[in-house]
Coordinates of C-alpha atoms and ligand atoms in Angstrom, one line a residue:
M647 CA -34.4 26.2 -1.6
N648 CA -35.5 26.4 -5.2
R649 CA -38.5 24.6 -6.8
Q650 CA -36.4 22.0 -8.6
M651 CA -34.6 21.0 -5.4
K652 CA -37.9 20.7 -3.5
K653 CA -39.3 18.5 -6.2
S654 CA -36.3 16.2 -6.1
I655 CA -36.5 15.9 -2.3
F656 CA -40.3 15.1 -2.5
L657 CA -39.6 12.3 -5.0
L658 CA -36.7 10.9 -2.9
L659 CA -38.8 10.9 0.3
S660 CA -41.8 9.2 -1.6
A661 CA -39.4 6.6 -2.9
L662 CA -38.0 6.0 0.6
V663 CA -41.6 5.4 1.9
V664 CA -42.2 2.9 -0.9
V665 CA -38.9 1.1 -0.3
L666 CA -39.6 0.8 3.5
G667 CA -43.1 -0.6 2.7
C668 CA -41.6 -3.2 0.4
L669 CA -39.0 -4.1 2.9
H670 CA -41.7 -4.7 5.6
Y671 CA -43.6 -6.9 3.1
W672 CA -40.6 -9.0 2.0
T673 CA -38.8 -9.4 5.4
P674 CA -40.1 -12.5 7.2
G675 CA -42.1 -11.8 10.4
H676 CA -39.7 -13.4 12.8
H677 CA -37.0 -10.8 12.0
I678 CA -38.3 -8.5 14.7
F679 CA -35.1 -6.4 14.8
L680 CA -35.3 -5.6 11.1
H681 CA -39.0 -4.7 11.3
D682 CA -38.4 -2.4 14.3
T683 CA -35.6 -0.7 12.3
Y684 CA -37.9 -0.1 9.3
R685 CA -40.6 1.2 11.5
R686 CA -38.3 3.8 13.1
L687 CA -36.9 4.7 9.7
G688 CA -40.5 5.4 8.7
Y689 CA -40.3 8.6 10.9
F690 CA -37.5 9.9 8.7
P691 CA -39.6 10.9 5.5
I692 CA -42.4 12.1 7.7
T693 CA -40.2 14.5 9.7
I694 CA -38.2 15.8 6.7
G695 CA -41.4 16.2 4.7
G696 CA -43.0 18.2 7.6
I697 CA -39.9 20.4 7.9
I698 CA -39.6 21.1 4.2
F699 CA -43.2 21.2 3.0
G700 CA -45.0 22.3 6.2
L701 CA -48.2 20.9 7.6
W702 CA -49.5 19.4 4.3
G703 CA -46.1 17.8 3.6
G704 CA -45.9 16.2 7.1
L705 CA -49.5 14.9 6.8
F706 CA -48.9 13.6 3.3
F707 CA -45.8 11.6 4.2
A708 CA -47.5 10.4 7.4
V709 CA -50.5 9.1 5.4
I710 CA -48.5 7.3 2.7
S711 CA -46.2 5.8 5.4
C712 CA -49.4 4.5 7.0
L713 CA -50.5 3.1 3.7
A714 CA -47.2 1.4 3.1
F715 CA -47.4 0.0 6.6
V716 CA -50.8 -1.6 6.1
P717 CA -49.5 -5.0 4.6
H718 CA -47.2 -5.4 7.5
L719 CA -50.2 -4.8 9.9
Y720 CA -52.1 -7.5 8.0
M721 CA -49.2 -9.9 8.8
F722 CA -49.6 -9.2 12.6
W723 CA -53.4 -9.9 12.4
A724 CA -52.7 -13.6 13.0
Q725 CA -50.3 -13.1 16.0
G726 CA -53.1 -12.0 18.4
P727 CA -54.6 -8.7 19.5
E728 CA -51.6 -7.5 21.6
A729 CA -49.1 -7.6 18.8
Y730 CA -51.7 -6.2 16.4
Y731 CA -52.7 -3.2 18.5
S732 CA -49.0 -2.4 19.2
E733 CA -48.4 -2.2 15.4
L734 CA -51.6 -0.3 14.9
S735 CA -50.5 2.4 17.4
E736 CA -47.5 3.0 15.1
I737 CA -49.9 4.4 12.5
L738 CA -51.3 6.8 15.0
F739 CA -47.8 7.9 16.0
Y740 CA -47.0 8.4 12.3
L741 CA -50.0 10.7 11.9
I742 CA -49.2 12.6 15.2
A743 CA -45.6 13.0 14.2
G744 CA -46.5 14.4 10.7
L745 CA -49.1 16.8 12.2
V746 CA -46.8 18.1 15.0
V747 CA -43.7 18.6 12.8
G748 CA -45.8 20.1 10.0
L749 CA -47.5 22.6 12.3
I750 CA -44.2 23.7 13.9
S751 CA -42.5 24.0 10.5
S752 CA -45.5 26.0 9.0
R753 CA -45.5 28.3 12.0
Q754 CA -41.7 28.9 11.6
A755 CA -42.2 29.5 7.9
R756 CA -44.8 32.2 8.7
L757 CA -42.5 33.8 11.2
R758 CA -39.6 33.7 8.7
E759 CA -41.8 35.4 6.1
K760 CA -42.9 38.0 8.7
Y761 CA -39.3 38.8 9.7
R762 CA -38.2 39.0 6.0
G763 CA -41.0 41.5 5.4
L764 CA -39.9 43.5 8.4
S765 CA -36.2 43.4 7.4
E766 CA -37.1 44.6 3.9
K767 CA -39.2 47.5 5.4
L768 CA -36.3 48.3 7.7
S769 CA -33.8 48.4 4.9
V770 CA -36.1 50.7 2.9
S771 CA -36.5 53.0 5.9
Y772 CA -32.7 52.9 6.4
Q773 CA -32.1 53.8 2.8
R774 CA -34.7 56.7 3.1
L775 CA -33.0 57.9 6.3
H776 CA -29.6 57.7 4.6
D777 CA -30.9 59.7 1.6
Q778 CA -32.6 62.3 3.8
T779 CA -29.4 62.7 5.8
R780 CA -27.4 63.2 2.7
Q781 CA -29.9 65.8 1.4
L782 CA -29.8 67.6 4.7
L783 CA -26.0 67.7 4.6
Q784 CA -26.1 69.0 1.1
I785 CA -28.6 71.7 2.0
E786 CA -26.5 72.7 5.0
E787 CA -23.4 72.9 2.8
Q788 CA -25.3 75.0 0.2
L789 CA -26.7 77.2 2.9
S790 CA -23.3 78.0 4.4
S791 CA -21.9 78.5 0.9
N792 CA -24.8 80.9 0.1
Q793 CA -24.2 82.8 3.3
R794 CA -20.5 83.1 2.4
L795 CA -21.4 84.2 -1.1
S796 CA -24.0 86.7 0.0
L797 CA -21.4 88.2 2.4
L798 CA -18.8 88.4 -0.4
G799 CA -21.5 89.8 -2.7
Q800 CA -22.3 92.5 -0.2
V801 CA -18.7 93.5 0.2
S802 CA -18.1 93.5 -3.5
A803 CA -21.2 95.6 -4.2
S804 CA -20.3 98.2 -1.6
L805 CA -16.7 98.3 -2.9
A806 CA -17.9 98.7 -6.5
H807 CA -20.3 101.4 -5.3
E808 CA -17.5 103.2 -3.6
I809 CA -15.4 103.1 -6.8
K810 CA -18.3 104.2 -9.0
N811 CA -18.7 107.7 -7.5
P812 CA -15.0 108.9 -7.7
L813 CA -14.9 107.2 -11.1
A814 CA -17.8 109.4 -12.3
A815 CA -15.8 112.5 -11.1
I816 CA -12.6 111.3 -12.9
K817 CA -14.7 110.7 -16.0
G818 CA -16.1 114.2 -15.9
A819 CA -12.6 115.7 -15.4
A820 CA -11.3 113.6 -18.3
E821 CA -14.2 115.0 -20.5
I822 CA -13.1 118.5 -19.6
L823 CA -9.5 117.7 -20.4
A824 CA -10.6 116.1 -23.7
D825 CA -12.2 119.5 -24.7
E826 CA -8.9 121.2 -24.0
V827 CA -6.9 118.7 -26.0
P828 CA -8.3 118.6 -29.5
K829 CA -7.5 116.0 -32.1
G830 CA -4.0 116.5 -33.5
H831 CA -2.7 117.8 -30.2
D832 CA 0.5 115.9 -29.0
K833 CA -1.3 114.8 -25.8
Y834 CA -4.4 113.7 -27.6
E835 CA -3.4 110.1 -27.5
F836 CA -3.0 110.1 -23.7
V837 CA -6.5 111.6 -23.2
T838 CA -7.9 108.9 -25.5
I839 CA -6.2 106.2 -23.5
M840 CA -7.5 107.8 -20.3
R841 CA -11.1 107.9 -21.5
S842 CA -11.1 104.4 -22.9
Q843 CA -9.6 103.0 -19.6
I844 CA -12.1 104.9 -17.5
S845 CA -14.9 103.5 -19.6
R846 CA -13.4 100.0 -19.2
L847 CA -13.1 100.4 -15.5
N848 CA -16.7 101.7 -15.4
Q849 CA -17.9 98.6 -17.3
S850 CA -16.1 96.3 -14.8
V851 CA -17.7 98.1 -11.9
E852 CA -21.1 97.9 -13.6
K853 CA -20.5 94.2 -14.1
V854 CA -19.8 93.5 -10.5
L855 CA -22.8 95.5 -9.5
D856 CA -25.0 93.7 -12.0
F857 CA -23.7 90.4 -10.8
C858 CA -24.4 91.2 -7.2
R859 CA -27.9 92.4 -8.0
G860 CA -28.4 89.1 -9.8
E861 CA -29.3 90.6 -13.2
Q862 CA -27.7 91.3 -16.5
K863 CA -27.8 94.8 -17.9
K864 CA -29.7 94.8 -21.1
D865 CA -28.2 97.7 -23.1
A866 CA -28.6 98.2 -26.8
T867 CA -25.4 96.4 -27.7
Q868 CA -26.6 93.2 -26.1
Y869 CA -29.4 93.0 -28.7
N870 CA -26.9 93.2 -31.6
F871 CA -27.3 89.8 -33.2
Q872 CA -24.6 88.2 -35.2
P873 CA -23.9 84.7 -36.5
V874 CA -22.0 82.6 -34.0
Q875 CA -19.0 81.9 -36.1
V876 CA -18.6 85.7 -36.9
I877 CA -18.5 86.4 -33.1
V878 CA -15.9 83.7 -32.6
E879 CA -13.7 85.1 -35.4
E880 CA -14.1 88.7 -34.0
V881 CA -13.1 87.6 -30.5
L882 CA -10.1 85.8 -31.9
K883 CA -9.1 88.9 -33.8
L884 CA -9.4 91.0 -30.7
L885 CA -7.2 88.6 -28.7
D886 CA -4.6 88.3 -31.5
P887 CA -2.1 90.6 -29.7
Q888 CA -2.2 88.4 -26.6
F889 CA -1.8 85.2 -28.6
R890 CA 1.3 86.8 -30.3
Q891 CA 2.7 88.1 -27.0
H892 CA 2.7 84.7 -25.5
R893 CA 3.7 82.9 -28.8
I894 CA 0.6 80.7 -28.4
E895 CA -0.1 78.2 -31.2
L896 CA -3.7 78.7 -32.1
I897 CA -5.5 75.8 -33.7
T898 CA -8.9 76.7 -35.1
H899 CA -11.6 74.9 -36.9
I900 CA -14.6 77.1 -37.5
E901 CA -17.6 76.0 -39.6
P902 CA -20.5 78.4 -40.3
G903 CA -23.0 75.7 -41.2
E904 CA -25.8 75.9 -43.7
N905 CA -28.2 77.7 -41.4
P906 CA -26.0 80.1 -39.3
V907 CA -27.3 80.6 -35.8
T908 CA -27.3 84.2 -34.7
V909 CA -27.1 85.2 -31.1
Q910 CA -26.5 88.4 -29.0
S911 CA -23.0 89.2 -29.8
A912 CA -22.1 91.1 -26.6
S913 CA -23.1 88.1 -24.4
L914 CA -21.4 85.4 -26.4
G915 CA -18.4 87.6 -27.1
Q916 CA -17.9 88.3 -23.4
V917 CA -18.1 84.5 -22.6
L918 CA -15.6 83.6 -25.2
M919 CA -13.3 86.4 -24.1
N920 CA -13.4 85.1 -20.5
V921 CA -12.8 81.5 -21.5
L922 CA -10.0 82.4 -23.9
L923 CA -8.3 84.8 -21.5
N924 CA -8.3 81.9 -18.9
A925 CA -6.9 79.6 -21.6
I926 CA -4.1 82.0 -22.4
D927 CA -3.2 82.3 -18.7
A928 CA -3.3 78.5 -18.3
A929 CA -1.4 77.6 -21.5
G930 CA 1.3 80.2 -20.8
D931 CA 4.2 81.1 -23.2
N932 CA 4.6 78.7 -26.2
G933 CA 1.4 76.9 -25.2
K934 CA -1.4 75.7 -27.4
I935 CA -5.1 76.6 -27.7
R936 CA -7.6 74.9 -29.9
I937 CA -11.0 76.4 -30.8
Q938 CA -13.5 74.1 -32.6
A939 CA -16.7 75.8 -33.5
E940 CA -19.3 74.0 -35.6
P941 CA -23.0 73.5 -35.9
D942 CA -24.4 70.3 -34.3
V943 CA -25.3 67.7 -36.8
T944 CA -29.0 67.3 -36.9
D945 CA -30.6 63.9 -36.5
A946 CA -31.1 63.7 -40.2
G947 CA -27.4 63.8 -41.1
L948 CA -26.0 62.4 -37.9
A949 CA -23.8 59.3 -37.9
D950 CA -24.0 58.8 -34.2
K951 CA -27.5 59.8 -33.2
S952 CA -26.8 59.4 -29.5
Q953 CA -24.9 62.7 -29.6
T954 CA -28.0 64.8 -30.1
Q955 CA -30.7 62.7 -28.7
G956 CA -32.7 64.4 -26.0
R957 CA -31.3 67.9 -26.7
T958 CA -32.0 70.6 -29.3
P959 CA -29.5 70.9 -32.1
G960 CA -27.5 74.1 -32.2
Y961 CA -24.0 75.4 -32.3
T962 CA -21.1 74.0 -30.3
I963 CA -17.8 75.8 -29.4
H964 CA -15.1 73.8 -27.8
V965 CA -12.1 75.6 -26.3
S966 CA -9.2 73.6 -25.0
D967 CA -5.7 74.4 -23.9
S968 CA -2.4 72.8 -23.0
G969 CA -2.3 74.2 -19.5
P970 CA -2.2 72.3 -16.2
G971 CA -6.0 71.7 -16.4
I972 CA -8.6 71.9 -13.7
P973 CA -8.3 69.5 -10.8
D974 CA -11.3 67.1 -10.4
N975 CA -12.2 68.6 -7.0
E976 CA -12.5 72.1 -8.5
E977 CA -14.7 71.3 -11.4
V978 CA -17.8 72.7 -9.7
Q979 CA -16.1 75.5 -7.8
V980 CA -14.6 77.2 -10.9
F981 CA -18.1 78.3 -11.9
E982 CA -18.8 79.7 -8.4
P983 CA -18.5 83.4 -8.0
F984 CA -15.2 84.7 -6.3
F985 CA -13.4 81.3 -6.7
T986 CA -10.0 82.0 -8.1
R987 CA -6.5 80.5 -8.0
K988 CA -4.9 83.6 -9.5
D989 CA -3.1 86.2 -7.5
S990 CA -4.9 89.0 -9.3
G991 CA -8.1 87.1 -10.2
T992 CA -11.6 88.2 -9.3
G993 CA -13.1 84.7 -9.6
L994 CA -16.0 86.2 -11.5
G995 CA -15.1 85.3 -15.1
L996 CA -16.6 81.9 -15.3
S997 CA -19.6 82.5 -13.1
I998 CA -20.5 85.6 -15.2
S999 CA -19.9 83.5 -18.3
R1000 CA -22.3 80.8 -17.1
K1001 CA -25.0 83.5 -16.3
L1002 CA -24.5 85.1 -19.7
I1003 CA -24.7 81.9 -21.7
E1004 CA -27.7 80.8 -19.7
S1005 CA -29.4 84.1 -20.4
I1006 CA -29.2 83.3 -24.1
G1007 CA -30.5 79.8 -23.6
G1008 CA -27.1 78.0 -23.9
T1009 CA -24.8 76.1 -21.6
I1010 CA -21.2 76.1 -20.6
M1011 CA -19.4 73.1 -19.0
L1012 CA -16.1 71.5 -18.6
D1013 CA -15.0 68.9 -21.1
R1014 CA -12.0 66.9 -22.1
S1015 CA -9.2 69.0 -23.5
G1016 CA -7.3 66.8 -25.9
L1017 CA -4.3 69.1 -25.4
G1018 CA -3.7 68.0 -21.9
G1019 CA -5.2 71.0 -20.1
A1020 CA -8.7 72.3 -19.5
G1021 CA -11.5 72.0 -22.0
F1022 CA -14.7 74.1 -22.1
L1023 CA -17.8 73.2 -24.1
I1024 CA -20.2 76.0 -25.0
R1025 CA -23.5 75.1 -26.5
I1026 CA -26.0 77.5 -28.1
P1027 CA -29.3 76.0 -29.1
D1028 CA -31.0 77.3 -32.3
H1029 CA -34.6 76.7 -31.3
R1030 CA -36.7 79.8 -31.7
D1031 CA -38.7 78.8 -28.7
V1032 CA -35.9 78.6 -26.3
S1033 CA -37.3 80.0 -23.1
A1034 CA -34.1 81.2 -21.4
K1035 CA -34.0 82.7 -18.0
G1036 CA -35.1 86.3 -18.1
V1037 CA -34.9 86.5 -21.9
Q1038 CA -37.6 86.8 -24.5
D1039 CA -38.1 83.9 -26.9
D1040 CA -36.7 86.0 -29.8
T1041 CA -33.2 86.2 -28.5
I1042 CA -32.0 83.5 -30.9
H1043 CA -33.1 83.1 -34.5
F1044 CA -32.1 81.8 -37.9
V1045 CA -30.6 83.7 -40.7
D1046 CA -31.7 82.2 -44.0
Ligands
ADP1889 P1 -10.4 84.4 -12.5 O1 -9.9 84.2 -13.9 O2 -10.5 85.8 -12.2 O3 -9.6 83.6 -11.5 P2 -12.6 82.8 -13.4 O4 -13.9 82.6 -12.9 O5 -12.4 83.1 -14.8 O6 -11.9 83.8 -12.5 O7 -11.8 81.4 -13.2 C1 -11.8 80.8 -11.9 C2 -10.7 79.8 -11.8 O8 -10.9 78.7 -12.6 C3 -9.3 80.3 -12.2 O9 -8.7 81.1 -11.1 C4 -8.5 79.1 -12.4 O10 -8.1 78.5 -11.2 C5 -9.6 78.2 -13.0 N1 -9.6 78.1 -14.5 C6 -10.4 78.7 -15.3 N2 -10.0 78.4 -16.6 C7 -9.0 77.6 -16.5 C8 -8.1 76.9 -17.5 N3 -8.3 77.1 -18.8 N4 -7.1 76.1 -17.1 C9 -6.9 76.0 -15.7 N5 -7.7 76.6 -14.8 C10 -8.7 77.4 -15.2

């Protein structure tokens, strides 16, 4: 019951007491039946007042009912002590009724308050229990997924290790053959192919081993810094034969920006390569791929400031394709190692890409495509003080 409603009831009950007092006063004394009725009606405001306003409400209405009853008492003065004391006892009953109803109602109100407090505490405990159960389930799920991954990692690591040794022998043999087949020889081309494929295979094996060891190999090429848009253009050039082979319509929008951000070319190049190769697979023949690469607009020149608020400005690369897209329930899984939907996939492309991009302080995530398929958003911050995982602060810097 709200405050306004309580106020209205209080006024109504007070008015009722006044009306009953007036009726007592104006009704001639010989109308015994009417006076008895008014007297009984007098309990009505006292009881309701006690129930709604507690002890003080009950006593208040009992007292004003007594006061309203006083003129009537005066009228019985003349009818002898018996009638007078009978009327006087009514006052006492009014007070007792107000006190008893008020006490009971106050006690109930206190109990109600206590139970409400208890029920609030219970609901907080229930919510906490619910949250803790959910966390426990998540941890359990993560634990079993980690166990699975660790097993897969061990298998992959031992497999990669097994491949590495015979590969070293094949490489040695190829080097000897290369000495026998000088430049200009009609078999020279085959030896070159053999050596380049061996080195590619070796790189893949190293990649799996690095991944399983949980670290990225930091060779000299990784510290070769280049502006982001140059890396994007180089990767697109490298993949040109694939685009042509699948007759893929390539839509590009590449902006260098005023203050080009430079980044380790090998890392970003590898990430773009993985994402674009997936996009080619997904888009298929005659599909479409769009690459939008541009610097983030800084707060100073930004129309919609909400876009960069709370994050450092940098460079954004958006890759989208017209393929079937990634189902909602696989949005997290695609970044997990060894998750693949391809017959010949390793499921390492996106997880390695995430590690690589994080190692240079950036992020990679799924985004809307605009072409109907999957969309990937790669962000590279251009803060000098980016403290990326396992990387020195000077991995990203400006070129003036
Ligand atoms: P792989 O390519 O070896 O399967 P990835 O980690 O690169 O490993 O990709 C994991 C999975 O994510 C793919 O098998 C595919 O199901 C899904 N995926 C990645 N890119 C796309 C894309 N552009 N469109 C649809 N699915 C994709």
